[in-house]
Tab-separated table of C-alpha atoms in Angstrom:
chain	number	residue	atom	x	y	z
A	1	HIS	CA	0.000	0.000	0.000
A	2	ARG	CA	2.805	2.391	-0.859
A	3	VAL	CA	3.261	4.734	-3.807
A	4	ILE	CA	6.537	4.086	-5.600
A	5	SER	CA	7.969	6.576	-8.089
A	6	MET	CA	9.716	4.848	-11.012
A	7	GLU	CA	12.243	7.299	-12.418
A	8	ARG	CA	13.483	6.978	-15.986
A	9	LEU	CA	16.779	5.082	-16.200
A	10	THR	CA	19.707	7.336	-17.011
A	11	GLY	CA	23.490	7.369	-17.096
A	12	ARG	CA	25.480	4.233	-16.345
A	13	VAL	CA	22.402	2.368	-15.060
A	14	LEU	CA	20.675	2.726	-18.445
A	15	ARG	CA	23.770	1.753	-20.401
A	16	ASN	CA	24.479	-1.300	-18.239
A	17	PHE	CA	20.849	-2.383	-18.541
A	18	LEU	CA	20.839	-2.162	-22.362
A	19	ALA	CA	24.241	-3.843	-22.755
A	20	GLY	CA	23.153	-6.609	-20.357
A	21	TYR	CA	19.903	-7.069	-22.260
A	22	LEU	CA	21.825	-7.588	-25.499
A	23	ALA	CA	24.293	-9.939	-23.813
A	24	LYS	CA	21.407	-12.249	-22.886
A	25	GLN	CA	20.698	-12.505	-26.627
A	26	ASN	CA	24.349	-13.233	-27.405
A	27	ARG	CA	24.800	-9.803	-28.969
A	28	ARG	CA	27.599	-7.306	-28.326
A	29	ILE	CA	27.590	-3.539	-28.683
A	30	ARG	CA	30.535	-1.180	-28.332
A	31	PRO	CA	30.112	1.717	-25.868
A	32	ASP	CA	30.333	4.311	-28.661
A	33	VAL	CA	27.641	2.511	-30.677
A	34	LEU	CA	25.428	2.296	-27.588
A	35	GLU	CA	25.830	6.060	-27.066
A	36	HIS	CA	24.937	6.592	-30.731
A	37	PHE	CA	21.796	4.457	-30.310
A	38	ILE	CA	20.637	6.325	-27.195
A	39	ARG	CA	21.238	9.696	-28.843
A	40	LEU	CA	19.339	8.847	-32.043
A	41	SER	CA	16.499	7.195	-30.107
A	42	GLY	CA	15.775	10.487	-28.341
A	43	TYR	CA	15.364	8.626	-25.035
A	44	GLY	CA	17.401	11.217	-23.170
A	45	ASP	CA	15.458	14.165	-24.601
A	46	ARG	CA	13.065	15.954	-22.291
A	47	GLN	CA	10.280	15.831	-24.897
A	48	PHE	CA	10.658	12.052	-25.522
A	49	GLU	CA	7.160	10.485	-25.356
A	50	GLY	CA	8.110	6.816	-25.217
A	51	ASP	CA	9.175	4.535	-22.387
A	52	LEU	CA	11.888	2.006	-21.616
A	53	GLN	CA	9.863	-0.828	-23.158
A	54	GLY	CA	9.679	1.063	-26.444
A	55	LEU	CA	13.431	1.636	-26.342
A	56	VAL	CA	14.031	-2.080	-25.721
A	57	ASN	CA	11.648	-3.004	-28.563
A	58	THR	CA	13.648	-0.816	-30.935
A	59	LEU	CA	16.894	-2.392	-29.735
A	60	ASP	CA	15.322	-5.822	-30.288
A	61	GLN	CA	14.587	-4.968	-33.916
A	62	ILE	CA	18.119	-3.716	-34.482
A	63	ALA	CA	19.598	-6.812	-32.813
A	64	SER	CA	17.448	-9.066	-35.008
A	65	VAL	CA	19.328	-7.901	-38.126
A	66	SER	CA	22.739	-8.022	-36.430
A	67	GLU	CA	24.765	-11.195	-36.205
A	68	GLY	CA	27.230	-11.099	-33.348
A	69	GLU	CA	27.524	-7.376	-32.849
A	70	VAL	CA	25.164	-4.411	-33.147
A	71	THR	CA	26.864	-1.933	-35.472
A	72	THR	CA	26.515	1.781	-36.146
A	73	GLU	CA	25.152	0.914	-39.597
A	74	ALA	CA	22.379	-1.228	-38.097
A	75	VAL	CA	21.442	1.550	-35.655
A	76	ASP	CA	21.381	4.139	-38.437
A	77	ALA	CA	19.184	1.905	-40.611
A	78	PHE	CA	16.453	2.176	-37.970
A	79	LEU	CA	17.010	5.611	-36.462
A	80	ASP	CA	18.888	7.925	-38.816
A	81	PRO	CA	16.601	10.968	-39.263
A	82	PHE	CA	17.586	11.789	-42.865
A	83	SER	CA	17.192	8.247	-44.098
A	84	ALA	CA	13.908	7.578	-42.282
A	85	ASP	CA	12.289	10.813	-43.478
A	86	THR	CA	13.502	10.309	-47.043
A	87	ILE	CA	12.119	6.771	-47.092
A	88	PHE	CA	8.732	8.161	-46.009
A	89	ASP	CA	8.998	10.712	-48.838
A	90	LEU	CA	9.854	7.883	-51.220
A	91	LEU	CA	6.824	5.809	-50.236
A	92	ALA	CA	4.601	8.896	-50.414
A	93	ALA	CA	5.819	9.482	-53.981
A	94	ILE	CA	5.014	5.857	-54.835
A	95	GLY	CA	1.517	6.339	-53.418
A	96	ARG	CA	1.081	9.406	-55.668
A	97	LYS	CA	2.645	7.537	-58.626
A	98	ASP	CA	5.177	10.363	-58.909
A	99	GLY	CA	8.097	8.865	-60.824
A	100	ALA	CA	9.989	12.164	-61.137
A	101	THR	CA	10.129	12.640	-57.355
A	102	ILE	CA	11.235	9.031	-56.874
A	103	LEU	CA	14.248	9.556	-59.161
A	104	LYS	CA	15.044	12.873	-57.428
A	105	LEU	CA	15.042	11.181	-54.013
A	106	LEU	CA	17.336	8.440	-55.326
A	107	ASP	CA	19.713	11.208	-56.414
A	108	GLU	CA	19.620	12.571	-52.837
A	109	PHE	CA	20.522	9.153	-51.465
A	110	GLU	CA	23.430	8.932	-53.888
A	111	ALA	CA	24.637	12.393	-52.867
A	112	LYS	CA	24.601	11.191	-49.240
A	113	GLU	CA	26.467	8.029	-50.336
A	114	GLU	CA	23.816	5.811	-48.765
A	115	PRO	CA	24.539	2.112	-49.536
A	116	ALA	CA	21.928	0.612	-51.869
A	117	GLY	CA	21.515	-2.419	-49.599
A	118	ARG	CA	20.583	-0.172	-46.704
A	119	ILE	CA	18.067	1.784	-48.815
A	120	LEU	CA	16.480	-1.481	-49.907
A	121	TYR	CA	16.352	-2.679	-46.314
A	122	MET	CA	14.668	0.533	-45.132
A	123	ILE	CA	12.075	0.372	-47.924
A	124	ALA	CA	11.324	-3.206	-46.861
A	125	ARG	CA	11.079	-2.197	-43.200
A	126	GLN	CA	8.640	0.648	-43.802
A	127	THR	CA	6.562	-1.424	-46.211
A	128	GLY	CA	6.343	-4.095	-43.501
A	129	ASN	CA	5.390	-1.434	-40.940
A	130	LEU	CA	2.560	-0.207	-43.163
A	131	MET	CA	1.234	-3.769	-43.555
A	132	TYR	CA	1.475	-4.411	-39.826
A	133	TYR	CA	-0.290	-1.156	-38.965
A	134	LYS	CA	-3.176	-1.797	-41.373
A	135	THR	CA	-3.596	-5.350	-40.056
A	136	MET	CA	-3.554	-4.270	-36.410
A	137	ARG	CA	-6.032	-1.446	-37.032
A	138	GLU	CA	-8.513	-4.060	-38.250
A	139	THR	CA	-8.456	-5.596	-34.755
A	140	GLY	CA	-9.682	-2.328	-33.242
A	141	ARG	CA	-6.490	-1.554	-31.326
A	142	SER	CA	-5.579	2.070	-30.681
A	143	ASP	CA	-2.683	3.757	-32.445
A	144	ALA	CA	-0.814	4.065	-29.129
A	145	ASP	CA	-1.019	0.285	-28.589
A	146	ILE	CA	0.014	-0.454	-32.160
A	147	PHE	CA	3.019	1.910	-31.991
A	148	ARG	CA	4.092	0.269	-28.718
A	149	PHE	CA	3.833	-3.237	-30.217
A	150	MET	CA	5.791	-2.075	-33.269
A	151	GLY	CA	8.487	-0.474	-31.127
A	152	VAL	CA	8.378	2.824	-33.028
A	153	LYS	CA	8.468	6.360	-31.669
A	154	PRO	CA	5.179	8.338	-31.797
A	155	TYR	CA	6.637	10.636	-34.475
A	156	GLU	CA	7.354	7.693	-36.789
A	157	GLY	CA	4.112	5.957	-35.853
A	158	LYS	CA	2.038	8.979	-36.839
A	159	LYS	CA	3.739	9.056	-40.222
A	160	ILE	CA	3.042	5.338	-40.707
A	161	ALA	CA	-0.614	5.858	-39.772
A	162	ALA	CA	-1.011	8.811	-42.141
A	163	GLN	CA	0.680	7.010	-45.031
A	164	SER	CA	-1.138	3.692	-44.600
A	165	GLY	CA	-4.266	5.076	-46.265
A	166	ALA	CA	-2.437	5.437	-49.588
A	167	TYR	CA	-2.146	1.655	-50.003
A	168	THR	CA	-4.272	-1.455	-49.836
A	169	LYS	CA	-2.955	-4.547	-48.063
A	170	GLU	CA	-2.775	-6.336	-51.417
A	171	GLN	CA	-0.623	-3.544	-52.866
A	172	LEU	CA	1.725	-3.728	-49.884
A	173	ARG	CA	1.999	-7.526	-50.180
A	174	ARG	CA	2.867	-7.156	-53.872
A	175	HIS	CA	5.426	-4.471	-53.054
A	176	TYR	CA	7.027	-6.732	-50.454
A	177	ARG	CA	7.362	-9.542	-53.016
A	178	LEU	CA	9.005	-7.095	-55.430
A	179	ILE	CA	11.430	-6.009	-52.716
A	180	LEU	CA	12.438	-9.618	-52.004
A	181	ASP	CA	12.941	-10.295	-55.736
A	182	GLU	CA	15.122	-7.217	-56.207
A	183	GLU	CA	17.100	-7.945	-53.040
A	184	LEU	CA	17.942	-11.369	-54.498
A	185	ARG	CA	18.914	-9.764	-57.813
A	186	MET	CA	21.168	-7.269	-56.040
A	187	LYS	CA	22.988	-10.114	-54.280
A	188	SER	CA	23.173	-12.606	-57.146
A	189	THR	CA	23.792	-10.579	-60.324
A	190	SER	CA	26.174	-7.925	-61.576
A	191	ALA	CA	23.354	-5.427	-62.123
A	192	ALA	CA	24.208	-1.896	-60.968
A	193	ASP	CA	22.702	-1.059	-57.565
A	194	ARG	CA	21.036	2.082	-58.950
A	195	ASP	CA	19.399	0.009	-61.709
A	196	VAL	CA	18.057	-2.453	-59.137
A	197	LEU	CA	16.550	0.349	-57.034
A	198	GLU	CA	14.999	2.073	-60.051
A	199	THR	CA	13.510	-1.212	-61.266
A	200	LEU	CA	12.023	-1.862	-57.837
A	201	LEU	CA	10.567	1.604	-57.261
A	202	LEU	CA	9.160	2.036	-60.763
A	203	GLY	CA	7.722	-1.478	-60.490
A	204	MET	CA	5.946	-0.449	-57.292
A	205	LEU	CA	4.148	2.251	-59.302
A	206	ARG	CA	2.391	-0.330	-61.504
A	207	ASP	CA	-0.703	-1.138	-59.440
């Protein structure tokens, strides 16, 4: 019958907790990469709206695509602000069937020297997020619950929710199959990475 105040974890306690959590999954993370993850996650910001569970969910997703060690590249693939926002712009252009904007955004990625494999991965991730959101909404769950289950920050979740109306579930399933086909082509042929990305994105326009 006592009231207990649960303060947000900070400092060394937070870092030890996250590193220990990864260790239980047989994953390593260097201290500098962990600092990078915490900074990009916004967890230390005063205006951060999420909680520790959401932070752990995000770390889970990053760990799932890492083999032995969580790298800076894996963290950036989930949390880098430029890449995430540009991927949303890319999917919005697909929804509008705006081929000119798609090619312009690919030019921006090239100027930033973003690896094609990472771009493809992020397109796949956001396409999967859109499918998951639409499916969960059909169960009557609230956006807050869905964002928590997905392990995304409210800012990203709101963008997913707003963009989900531009696609049907069947379109998203077809897009995901295209992504898997082009990912295989990128790994197994000598086709230029830019050609693979253009083929994928222009193919996603043909609904």
